[in-house]
Each structure stands twice: as C-alpha cells, then as structure tokens.
Short mmCIF file of C-alpha atoms in Angstrom, two decimals:
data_model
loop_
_atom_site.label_atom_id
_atom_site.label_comp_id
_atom_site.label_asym_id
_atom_site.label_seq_id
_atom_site.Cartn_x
_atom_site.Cartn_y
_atom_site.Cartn_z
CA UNK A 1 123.52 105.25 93.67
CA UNK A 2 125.52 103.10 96.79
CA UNK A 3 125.53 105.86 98.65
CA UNK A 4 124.92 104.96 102.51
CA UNK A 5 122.11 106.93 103.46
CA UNK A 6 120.01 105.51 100.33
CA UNK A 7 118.08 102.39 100.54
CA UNK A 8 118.83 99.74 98.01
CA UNK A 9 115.63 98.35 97.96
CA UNK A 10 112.37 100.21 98.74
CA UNK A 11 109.69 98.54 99.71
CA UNK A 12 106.09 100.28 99.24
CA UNK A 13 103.29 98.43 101.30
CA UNK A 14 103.52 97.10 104.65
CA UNK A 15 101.10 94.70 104.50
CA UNK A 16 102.07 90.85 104.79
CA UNK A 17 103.47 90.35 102.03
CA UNK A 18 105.49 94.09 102.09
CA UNK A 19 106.68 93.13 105.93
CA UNK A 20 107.29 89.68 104.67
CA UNK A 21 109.78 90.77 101.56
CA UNK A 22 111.43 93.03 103.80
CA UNK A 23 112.24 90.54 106.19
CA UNK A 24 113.67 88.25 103.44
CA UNK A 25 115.66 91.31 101.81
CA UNK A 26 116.69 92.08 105.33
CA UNK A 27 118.33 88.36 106.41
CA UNK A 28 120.12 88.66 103.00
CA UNK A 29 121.91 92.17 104.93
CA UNK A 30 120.23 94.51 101.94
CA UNK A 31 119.70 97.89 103.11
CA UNK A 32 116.03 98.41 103.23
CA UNK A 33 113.47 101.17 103.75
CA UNK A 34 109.92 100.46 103.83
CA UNK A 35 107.34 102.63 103.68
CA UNK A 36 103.04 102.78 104.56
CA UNK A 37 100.24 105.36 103.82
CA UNK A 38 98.59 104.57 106.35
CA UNK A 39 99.66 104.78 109.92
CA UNK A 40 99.91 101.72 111.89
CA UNK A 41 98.83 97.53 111.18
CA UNK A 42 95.96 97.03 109.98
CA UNK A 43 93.31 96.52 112.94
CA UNK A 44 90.61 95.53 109.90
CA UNK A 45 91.67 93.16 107.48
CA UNK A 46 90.38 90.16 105.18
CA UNK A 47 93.26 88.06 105.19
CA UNK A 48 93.34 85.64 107.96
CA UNK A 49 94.66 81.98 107.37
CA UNK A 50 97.66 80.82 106.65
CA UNK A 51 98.40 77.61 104.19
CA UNK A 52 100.81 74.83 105.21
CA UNK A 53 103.32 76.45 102.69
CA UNK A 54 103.41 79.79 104.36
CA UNK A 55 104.15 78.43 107.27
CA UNK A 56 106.92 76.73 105.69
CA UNK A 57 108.13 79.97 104.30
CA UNK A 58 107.80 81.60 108.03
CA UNK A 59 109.60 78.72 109.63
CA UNK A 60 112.48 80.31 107.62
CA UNK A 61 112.55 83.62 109.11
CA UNK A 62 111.98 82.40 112.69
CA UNK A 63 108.19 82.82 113.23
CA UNK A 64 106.70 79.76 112.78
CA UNK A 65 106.33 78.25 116.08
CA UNK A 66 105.03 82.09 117.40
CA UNK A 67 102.34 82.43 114.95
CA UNK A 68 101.11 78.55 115.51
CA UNK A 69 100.90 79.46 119.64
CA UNK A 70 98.61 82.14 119.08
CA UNK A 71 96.83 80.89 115.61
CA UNK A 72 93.21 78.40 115.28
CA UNK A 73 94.19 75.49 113.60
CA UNK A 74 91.66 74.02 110.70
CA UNK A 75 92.27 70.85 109.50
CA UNK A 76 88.86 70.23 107.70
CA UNK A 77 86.58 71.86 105.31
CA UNK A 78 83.04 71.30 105.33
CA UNK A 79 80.41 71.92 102.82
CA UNK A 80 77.15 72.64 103.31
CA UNK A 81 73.89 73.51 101.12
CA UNK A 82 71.30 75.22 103.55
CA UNK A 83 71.71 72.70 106.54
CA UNK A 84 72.62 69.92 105.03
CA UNK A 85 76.04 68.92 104.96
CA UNK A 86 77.42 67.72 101.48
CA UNK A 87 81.04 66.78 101.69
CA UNK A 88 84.26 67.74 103.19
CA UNK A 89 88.05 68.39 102.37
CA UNK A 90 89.90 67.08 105.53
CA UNK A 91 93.03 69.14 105.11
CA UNK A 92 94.87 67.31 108.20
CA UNK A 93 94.44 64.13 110.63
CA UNK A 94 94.33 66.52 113.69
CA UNK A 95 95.27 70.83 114.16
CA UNK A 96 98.67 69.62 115.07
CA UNK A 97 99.95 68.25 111.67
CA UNK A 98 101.54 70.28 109.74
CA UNK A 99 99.58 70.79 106.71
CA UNK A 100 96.70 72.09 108.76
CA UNK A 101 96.02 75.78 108.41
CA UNK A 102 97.13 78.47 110.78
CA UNK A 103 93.92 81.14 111.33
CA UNK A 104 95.05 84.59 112.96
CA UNK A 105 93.62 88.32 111.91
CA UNK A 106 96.17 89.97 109.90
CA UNK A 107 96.69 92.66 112.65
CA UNK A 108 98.38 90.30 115.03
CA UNK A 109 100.28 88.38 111.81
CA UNK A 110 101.66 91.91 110.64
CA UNK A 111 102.56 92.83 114.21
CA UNK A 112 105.45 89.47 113.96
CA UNK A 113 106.35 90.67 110.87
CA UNK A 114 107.07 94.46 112.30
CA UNK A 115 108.88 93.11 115.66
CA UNK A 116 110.94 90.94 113.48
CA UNK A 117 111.96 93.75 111.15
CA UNK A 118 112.52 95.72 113.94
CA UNK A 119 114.74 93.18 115.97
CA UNK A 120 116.81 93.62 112.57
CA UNK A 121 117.33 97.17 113.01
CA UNK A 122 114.20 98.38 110.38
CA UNK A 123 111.43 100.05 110.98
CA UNK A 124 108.17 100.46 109.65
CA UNK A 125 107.85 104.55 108.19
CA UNK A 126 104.36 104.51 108.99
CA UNK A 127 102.62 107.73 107.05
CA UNK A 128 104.64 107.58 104.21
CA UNK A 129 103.51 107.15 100.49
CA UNK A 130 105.61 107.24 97.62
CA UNK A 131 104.47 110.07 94.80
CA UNK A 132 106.20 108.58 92.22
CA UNK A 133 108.93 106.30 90.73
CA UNK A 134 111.13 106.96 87.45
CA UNK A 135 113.37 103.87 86.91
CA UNK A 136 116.21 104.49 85.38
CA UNK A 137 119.54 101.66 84.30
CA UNK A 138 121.04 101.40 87.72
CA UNK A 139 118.31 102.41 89.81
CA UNK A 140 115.00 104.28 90.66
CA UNK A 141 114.41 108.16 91.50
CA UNK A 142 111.66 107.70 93.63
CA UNK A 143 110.02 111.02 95.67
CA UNK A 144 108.18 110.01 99.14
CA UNK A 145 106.23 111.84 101.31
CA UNK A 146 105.71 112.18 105.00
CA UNK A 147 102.45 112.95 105.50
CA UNK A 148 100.99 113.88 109.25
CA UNK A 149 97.45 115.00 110.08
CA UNK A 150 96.33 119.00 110.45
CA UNK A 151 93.27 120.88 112.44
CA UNK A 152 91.17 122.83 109.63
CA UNK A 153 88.16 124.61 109.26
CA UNK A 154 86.83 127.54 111.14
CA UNK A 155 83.73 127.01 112.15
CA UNK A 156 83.78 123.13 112.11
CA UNK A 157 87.08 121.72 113.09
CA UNK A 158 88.36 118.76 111.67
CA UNK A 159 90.91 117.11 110.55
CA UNK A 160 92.98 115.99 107.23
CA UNK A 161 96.10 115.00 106.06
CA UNK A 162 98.59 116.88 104.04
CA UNK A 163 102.49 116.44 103.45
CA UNK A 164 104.61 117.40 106.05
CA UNK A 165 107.67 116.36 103.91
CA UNK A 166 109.14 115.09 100.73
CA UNK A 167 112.43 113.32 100.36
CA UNK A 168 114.20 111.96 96.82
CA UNK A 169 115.73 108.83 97.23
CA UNK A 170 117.86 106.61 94.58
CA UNK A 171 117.37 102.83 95.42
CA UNK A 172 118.49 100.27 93.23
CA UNK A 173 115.19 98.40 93.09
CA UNK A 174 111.13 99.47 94.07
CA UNK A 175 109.33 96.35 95.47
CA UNK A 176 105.35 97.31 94.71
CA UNK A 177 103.15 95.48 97.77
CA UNK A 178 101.11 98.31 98.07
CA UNK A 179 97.95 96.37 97.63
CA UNK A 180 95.29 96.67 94.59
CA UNK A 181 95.72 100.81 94.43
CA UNK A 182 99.13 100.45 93.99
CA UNK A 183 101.54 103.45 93.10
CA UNK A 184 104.04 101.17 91.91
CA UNK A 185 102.31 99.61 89.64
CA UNK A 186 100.80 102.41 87.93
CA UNK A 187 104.37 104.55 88.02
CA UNK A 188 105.57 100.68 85.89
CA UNK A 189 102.30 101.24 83.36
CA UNK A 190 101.24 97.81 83.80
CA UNK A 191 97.14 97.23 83.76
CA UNK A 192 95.72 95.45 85.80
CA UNK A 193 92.55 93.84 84.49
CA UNK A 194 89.50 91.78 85.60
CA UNK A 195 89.67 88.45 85.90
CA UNK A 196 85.97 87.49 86.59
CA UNK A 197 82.84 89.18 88.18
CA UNK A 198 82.83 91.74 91.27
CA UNK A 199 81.80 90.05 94.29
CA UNK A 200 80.07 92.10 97.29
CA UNK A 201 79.91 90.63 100.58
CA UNK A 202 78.45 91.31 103.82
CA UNK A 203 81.87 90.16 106.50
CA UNK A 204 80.45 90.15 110.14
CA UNK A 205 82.94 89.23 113.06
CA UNK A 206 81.58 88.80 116.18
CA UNK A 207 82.23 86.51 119.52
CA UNK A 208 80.46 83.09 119.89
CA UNK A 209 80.20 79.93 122.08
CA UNK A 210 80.66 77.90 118.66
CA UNK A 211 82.59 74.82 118.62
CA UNK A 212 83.40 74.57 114.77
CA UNK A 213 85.91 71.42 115.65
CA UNK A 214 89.18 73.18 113.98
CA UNK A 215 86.46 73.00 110.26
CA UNK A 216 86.06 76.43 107.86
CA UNK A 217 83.29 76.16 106.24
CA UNK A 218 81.37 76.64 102.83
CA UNK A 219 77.90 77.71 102.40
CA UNK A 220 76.77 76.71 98.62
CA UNK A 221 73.36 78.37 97.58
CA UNK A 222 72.29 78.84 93.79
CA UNK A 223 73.60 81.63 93.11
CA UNK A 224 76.23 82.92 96.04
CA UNK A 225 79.29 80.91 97.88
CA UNK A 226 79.29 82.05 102.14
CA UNK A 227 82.31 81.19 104.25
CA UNK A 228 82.82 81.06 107.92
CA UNK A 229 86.25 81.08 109.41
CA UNK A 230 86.88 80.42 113.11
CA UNK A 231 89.26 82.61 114.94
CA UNK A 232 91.78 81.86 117.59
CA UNK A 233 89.81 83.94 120.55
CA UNK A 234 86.52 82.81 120.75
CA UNK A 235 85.38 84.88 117.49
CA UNK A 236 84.26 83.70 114.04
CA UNK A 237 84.12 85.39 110.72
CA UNK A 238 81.19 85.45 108.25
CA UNK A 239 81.48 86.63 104.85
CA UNK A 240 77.90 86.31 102.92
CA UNK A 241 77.77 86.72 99.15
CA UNK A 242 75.26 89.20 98.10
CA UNK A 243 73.33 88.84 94.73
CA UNK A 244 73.23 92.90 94.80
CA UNK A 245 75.16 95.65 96.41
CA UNK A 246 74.16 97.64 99.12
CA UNK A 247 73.14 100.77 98.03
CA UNK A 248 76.34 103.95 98.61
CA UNK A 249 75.76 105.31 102.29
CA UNK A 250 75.47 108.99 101.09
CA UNK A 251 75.23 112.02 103.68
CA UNK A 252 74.74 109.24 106.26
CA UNK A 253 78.33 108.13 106.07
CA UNK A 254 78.82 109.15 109.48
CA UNK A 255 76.21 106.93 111.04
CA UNK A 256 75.99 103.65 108.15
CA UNK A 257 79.72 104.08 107.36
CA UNK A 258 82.86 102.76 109.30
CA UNK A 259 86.45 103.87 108.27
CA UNK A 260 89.19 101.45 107.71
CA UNK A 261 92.47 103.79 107.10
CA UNK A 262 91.72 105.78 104.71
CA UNK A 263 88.92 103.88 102.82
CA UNK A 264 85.15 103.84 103.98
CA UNK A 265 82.50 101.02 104.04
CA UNK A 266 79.00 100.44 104.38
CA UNK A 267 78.13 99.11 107.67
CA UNK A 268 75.24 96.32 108.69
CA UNK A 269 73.34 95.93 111.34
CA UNK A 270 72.49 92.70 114.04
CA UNK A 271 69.74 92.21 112.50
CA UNK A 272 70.99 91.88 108.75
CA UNK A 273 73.93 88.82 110.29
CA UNK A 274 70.62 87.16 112.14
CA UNK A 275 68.60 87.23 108.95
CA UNK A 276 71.45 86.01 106.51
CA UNK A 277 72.43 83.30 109.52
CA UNK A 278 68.62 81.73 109.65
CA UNK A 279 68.98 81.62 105.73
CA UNK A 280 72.34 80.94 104.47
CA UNK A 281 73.41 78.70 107.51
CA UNK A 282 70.52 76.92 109.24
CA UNK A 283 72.77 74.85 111.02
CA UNK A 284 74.43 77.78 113.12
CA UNK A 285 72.54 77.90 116.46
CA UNK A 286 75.23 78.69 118.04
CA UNK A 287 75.85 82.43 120.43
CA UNK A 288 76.07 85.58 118.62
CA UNK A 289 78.00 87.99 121.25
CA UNK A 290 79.39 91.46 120.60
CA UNK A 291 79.84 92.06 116.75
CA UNK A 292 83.05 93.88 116.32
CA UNK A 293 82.95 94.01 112.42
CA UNK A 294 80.42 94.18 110.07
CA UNK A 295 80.87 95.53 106.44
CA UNK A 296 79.80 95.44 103.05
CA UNK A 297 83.08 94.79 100.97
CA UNK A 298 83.45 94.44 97.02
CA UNK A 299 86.18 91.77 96.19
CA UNK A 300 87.14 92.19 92.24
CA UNK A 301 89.15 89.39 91.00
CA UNK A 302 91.83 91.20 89.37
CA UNK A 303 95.55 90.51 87.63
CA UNK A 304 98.08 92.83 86.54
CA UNK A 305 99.68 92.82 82.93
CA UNK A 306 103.31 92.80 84.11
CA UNK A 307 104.72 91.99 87.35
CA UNK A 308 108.07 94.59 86.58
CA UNK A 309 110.60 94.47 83.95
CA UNK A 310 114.37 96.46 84.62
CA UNK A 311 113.99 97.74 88.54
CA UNK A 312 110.36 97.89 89.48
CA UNK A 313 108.48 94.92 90.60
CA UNK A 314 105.38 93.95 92.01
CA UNK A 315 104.28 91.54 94.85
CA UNK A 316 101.13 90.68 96.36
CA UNK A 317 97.29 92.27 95.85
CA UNK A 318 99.77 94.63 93.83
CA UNK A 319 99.79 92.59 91.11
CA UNK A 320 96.33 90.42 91.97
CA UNK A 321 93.30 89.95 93.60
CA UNK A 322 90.21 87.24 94.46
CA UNK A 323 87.65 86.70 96.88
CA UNK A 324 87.72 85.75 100.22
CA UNK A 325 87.19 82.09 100.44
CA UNK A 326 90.44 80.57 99.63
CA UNK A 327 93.30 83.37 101.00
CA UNK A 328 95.31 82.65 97.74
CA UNK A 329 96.08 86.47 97.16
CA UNK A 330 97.91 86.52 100.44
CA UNK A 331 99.50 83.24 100.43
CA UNK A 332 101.01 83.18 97.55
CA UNK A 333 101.86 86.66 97.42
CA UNK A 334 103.91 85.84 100.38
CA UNK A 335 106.07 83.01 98.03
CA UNK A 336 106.22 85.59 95.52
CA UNK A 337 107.94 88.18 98.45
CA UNK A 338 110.38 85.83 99.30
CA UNK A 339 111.15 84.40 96.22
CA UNK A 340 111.80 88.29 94.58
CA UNK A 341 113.89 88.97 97.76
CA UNK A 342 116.19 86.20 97.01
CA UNK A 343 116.44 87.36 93.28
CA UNK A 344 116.83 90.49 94.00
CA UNK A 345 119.43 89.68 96.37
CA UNK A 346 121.60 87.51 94.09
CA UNK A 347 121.76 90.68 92.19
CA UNK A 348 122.86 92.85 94.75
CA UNK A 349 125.45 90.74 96.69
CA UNK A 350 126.60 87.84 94.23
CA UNK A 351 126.49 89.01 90.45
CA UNK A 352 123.82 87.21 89.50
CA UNK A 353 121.84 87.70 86.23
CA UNK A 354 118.99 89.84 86.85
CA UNK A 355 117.22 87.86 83.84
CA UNK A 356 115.78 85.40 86.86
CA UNK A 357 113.21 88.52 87.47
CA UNK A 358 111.93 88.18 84.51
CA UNK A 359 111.41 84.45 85.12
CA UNK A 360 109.76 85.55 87.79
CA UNK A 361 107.84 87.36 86.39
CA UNK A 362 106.23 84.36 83.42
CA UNK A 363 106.18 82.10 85.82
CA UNK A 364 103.69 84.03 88.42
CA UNK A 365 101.74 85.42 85.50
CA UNK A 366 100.95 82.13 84.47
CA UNK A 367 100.38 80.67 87.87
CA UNK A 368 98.22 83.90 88.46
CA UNK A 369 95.84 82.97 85.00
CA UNK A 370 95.30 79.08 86.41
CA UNK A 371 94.51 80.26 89.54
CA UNK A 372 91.87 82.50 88.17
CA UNK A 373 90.24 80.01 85.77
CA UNK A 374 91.95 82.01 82.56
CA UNK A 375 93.39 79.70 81.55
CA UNK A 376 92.85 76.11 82.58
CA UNK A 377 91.88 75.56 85.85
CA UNK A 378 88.84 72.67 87.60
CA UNK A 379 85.66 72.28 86.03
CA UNK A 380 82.82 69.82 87.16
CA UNK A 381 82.84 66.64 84.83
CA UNK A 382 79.43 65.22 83.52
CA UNK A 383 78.76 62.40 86.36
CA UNK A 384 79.61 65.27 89.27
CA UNK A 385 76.38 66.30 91.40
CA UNK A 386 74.46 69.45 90.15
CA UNK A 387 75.07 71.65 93.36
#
C-alpha cells in the first residue's frame, strides 16, 4: 500500500479543521490527498471566531500574524437581559493581547488554510466525495468520486450533479472532517447521538455603523440565549433563538429558500431582524445596512460514539456538534486535527505505537461529554442570581 501515486493519509472534509489536519500532516512531509463535496470554501458559514489557543495552534503553521491583520478582535463579553446590561467576561485588557479572540467568516479563514496547502504542493479536490471506506490491517480501500454538474430535462433545463468519475485508492489512514453528515463516520459504524435539545435560530448578517468596542455579546431572555458577533468589515452577526421552528418552505423554496452548497434553508425577511432587534436587544439602535445573510438554521448538539479505532478516525463536527454561541465545535476540533496529525505521523515516519490514537480517542470523548454538560460540567449554585 506505499505505492507513490496513493495517498497515505486521506483527508475527507475541507472545512477548518480538514484544511487544518492537512496542513499539519503536510509539515510532517506525509503524502496527502484531500478531498470536498462541495466545490469551493464555504462563502456561508457559522463558524467565525477564533480562541486564544487556536491561534496558538496557527502560529505553528505560519498563519497567525495573517489571520490577526485581517480578523476583529473581542476582548470582552457582555451580558445583557432585554436592555439592561448584567455582567461581563473581559477576555483581554485591550484587542491586542493575546488571549483576545480573533473574529473572521470562515470563508476568508479556509481560504489561508487552502493557500497554505497549496504553497506545500496540495491541493484542494474540490467536487469530490468519498462513497465508501473498508479498513483493512495496513490500510483503507476507499472508492471516491469526481462528481461535475450536467444540463437535464427537456422541456425545463436544469441542472444536477452526477459522477463523472470513480477512482480506488489504498491510503494507510482516512481522517473523517467531513462535518455532522459524515461518510467516514458512518463507513466506521460509530453513532453519533444527541447530546441535548435542537436549537433553531434565525442568523442575520448585515452591515452597520455599530461600535460594539471589540465586546460579543449575550442576549439572556426566559426561555432563549441570542448572540451578536462583530465582524472585521463593518458587518455584525445575529443569531436569535427561536422557541419554535419556522415552518418547511414547501413549493416556495425558490422564493423563501436560499442554497448553501448543497443544503437549503429557510430565509427571513428585514422585517423579521427589525422585530426580533426591538425585542431581544433594545439596546441596538445602531444602522441596519444591506443584509447579506439571513437564515433559519437548526443547531443539534450532537457526539459521536467512537472517534476511530485501527485506521479510520474522526475530527471535527465529524465527531460533534453545539450551538453557536461559544465556537467550541470548531476550536477544538482544530486541537483535535493537529493533535491526530502528529499521531498519525509518529506512525508513519518514526515507529511509533499507534495505541496513542486510541488515547486520543478517551481523552476527546471525555472532553467532548464535559463540554456538553454529560457529564459534569457548571451549574448555578444556590446564592447565584435567578436570570
């Protein structure tokens, strides 16, 4: 299975955390290929700041100082209960310390990741998906597909894709950060099971004259947690919990829909963000300019069974998710990326036990159940406020 024109590690996903483990891989000299369904960055994405340990972690593949030039720094968050302000986390002295967080849309993150992959001689394979994975003792048989779009239809043209080609590969390992669908994770048999209630929220970006004084903040009402997020270009980012879902878009998709890849979503209107502004955040009276996102999106917290065993192993929303508040999915899944890279590498170039995977692979499953309150986590204590 050395043979030169087969990867040694496959990555699936080319998300952060996929571009992010293939960088790592790729400074250890493993022969990578990673692959993407879809067909470029994302241009729509949740994922958007960066914790003071990422950027640690980016520092050591060379893109630290690149993604703080373009990034909003947040050194503060403020809580808030209708329009009165309750407390605050300062996070940092001022946006230039380093444990302030970086804030950038995961479009121009991933497109770092991709130059820096590609300044190592990989590129992305955009429209590729992997149909499935059989691991076997020294290796996977993995079949991936090419997959390009076609004209059909007589009468009514349009468009769809099909497979324009299948290769078989043999790599020695399958890294799974293809996100909470994932392929890889389904070829291992692992579950991957809730981990509290679904959580629908209404995410509007738009451009504003807001000064938010480097501060995310959190919107507490009785029954739903909102979060605003400024961005680095004059933008902000709502995300309003809602106590019910908006009802499926139906033969309309075309007008209350907006695509995203390959996934749909309901879409909202100015006048929904104005009405959930006047009565989750009273204190905004700040500009609302062009709205260049605004989506209902269902976040389901979410944690797989087993993170790999032999050569299959997952990475990322692969293996968990959360809501939208905190970014831990990302964030950590991008630790996880470059810790697997370097155990995976110490496999591949210096004989090292391969039982550190499975370490890996307790230790983020219990990190993962803390995080998610399974096991553990903050509660309020008997003299803390009721709100």
């Amino acid at each position: 299975m050395a043979m030169a024109n087969h990867p040694e590690v496959l990555v699936v996903g080319a998300g952060p955390v996929g571009l992010f483990t293939a960088l790592n891989l790729a400074q250890r000299d493993i022969r990578i290929e990673i692959i993407d369904r879809e067909w470029r960055t994302g241009a729509h994405s949740y994922a958007l700041a960066l914790h003071a340990k990422s950027l640690e972690l980016l520092e050591g593949v060379g893109l630290r100082d690149e993604i703080l030039r373009r990034a909003y720094r947040v050194c503060r968050i403020g809580l808030y209960e209708g329009a009165q302000r309750r407390a605050e986390i300062q996070l940092a002295d001022s946006p230039d310390q380093p444990s302030a967080l970086a804030v950038l849309r995961q479009d121009a993150f991933e497109g770092l990741l991709e130059s820096a992959l590609r300044r190592r001689g990989v590129r992305v394979r955009w429209n590729h998906e992997l149909e499935q994975a059989t691991p076997r003792e020294d290796g996977v048989e993995a079949t991936v597909r090419r997959l390009e779009k076609q004209s059909v239809g007589y009468a009514v043209a349009r468009t769809e894709w099909v497979v324009a080609e299948t290769r078989h590969i043999q790599p020695r390992y399958v890294v799974g950060a293809d996100g909470h669908r994932s392929t890889v994770r389904r070829a291992m048999g692992a579950g991957f099971e809730p981990a509290g209630r679904p959580q629908t929220y209404a995410v509007f970006e738009f451009q504003t004259d807001a000064d938010f004084q480097h501060e995310m903040r959190l919107m507490m009402g009785p029954h739903t947690t909102d979060v605003v997020w400024p961005l680095p270009d004059g933008h902000c980012r709502f995300s309003f919990q809602l106590e019910e879902a908006v009802p499926d878009t139906g033969r309309s998709k075309e007008r209350l829909a907006v695509e995203i890849g390959r996934s749909s979503f309901a879409e909202l209107t100015e006048e929904q963000l104005k009405s959930l502004l006047a009565q989750r955040a009273p204190w905004f009276d700040a500009s609302v300019g062009p709205i260049r996102w605004r989506i209902v999106v269902c976040f389901e917290p979410r944690l797989t069974s087993c993170y790999g065993q032999g050569r299959m192993w997952l990475a990322g929303d692969a293996a968990h998710t959360t809501g939208p508040a905190g970014m831990q999915s990302m964030n950590v899944g991008l630790s996880e990326g470059m810790q697997l890279a370097g155990l995976v590498a110490g496999v591949l170039r210096h004989n090292q036990s391969p039982d550190g995977l499975a370490g890996y692979a307790h230790q983020r499953l219990d990190q993962w159940r803390r995080l998610l309150g399974l096991t553990g986590g903050l509660r309020p204590d008997a003299h803390a406020d009721a709100w």
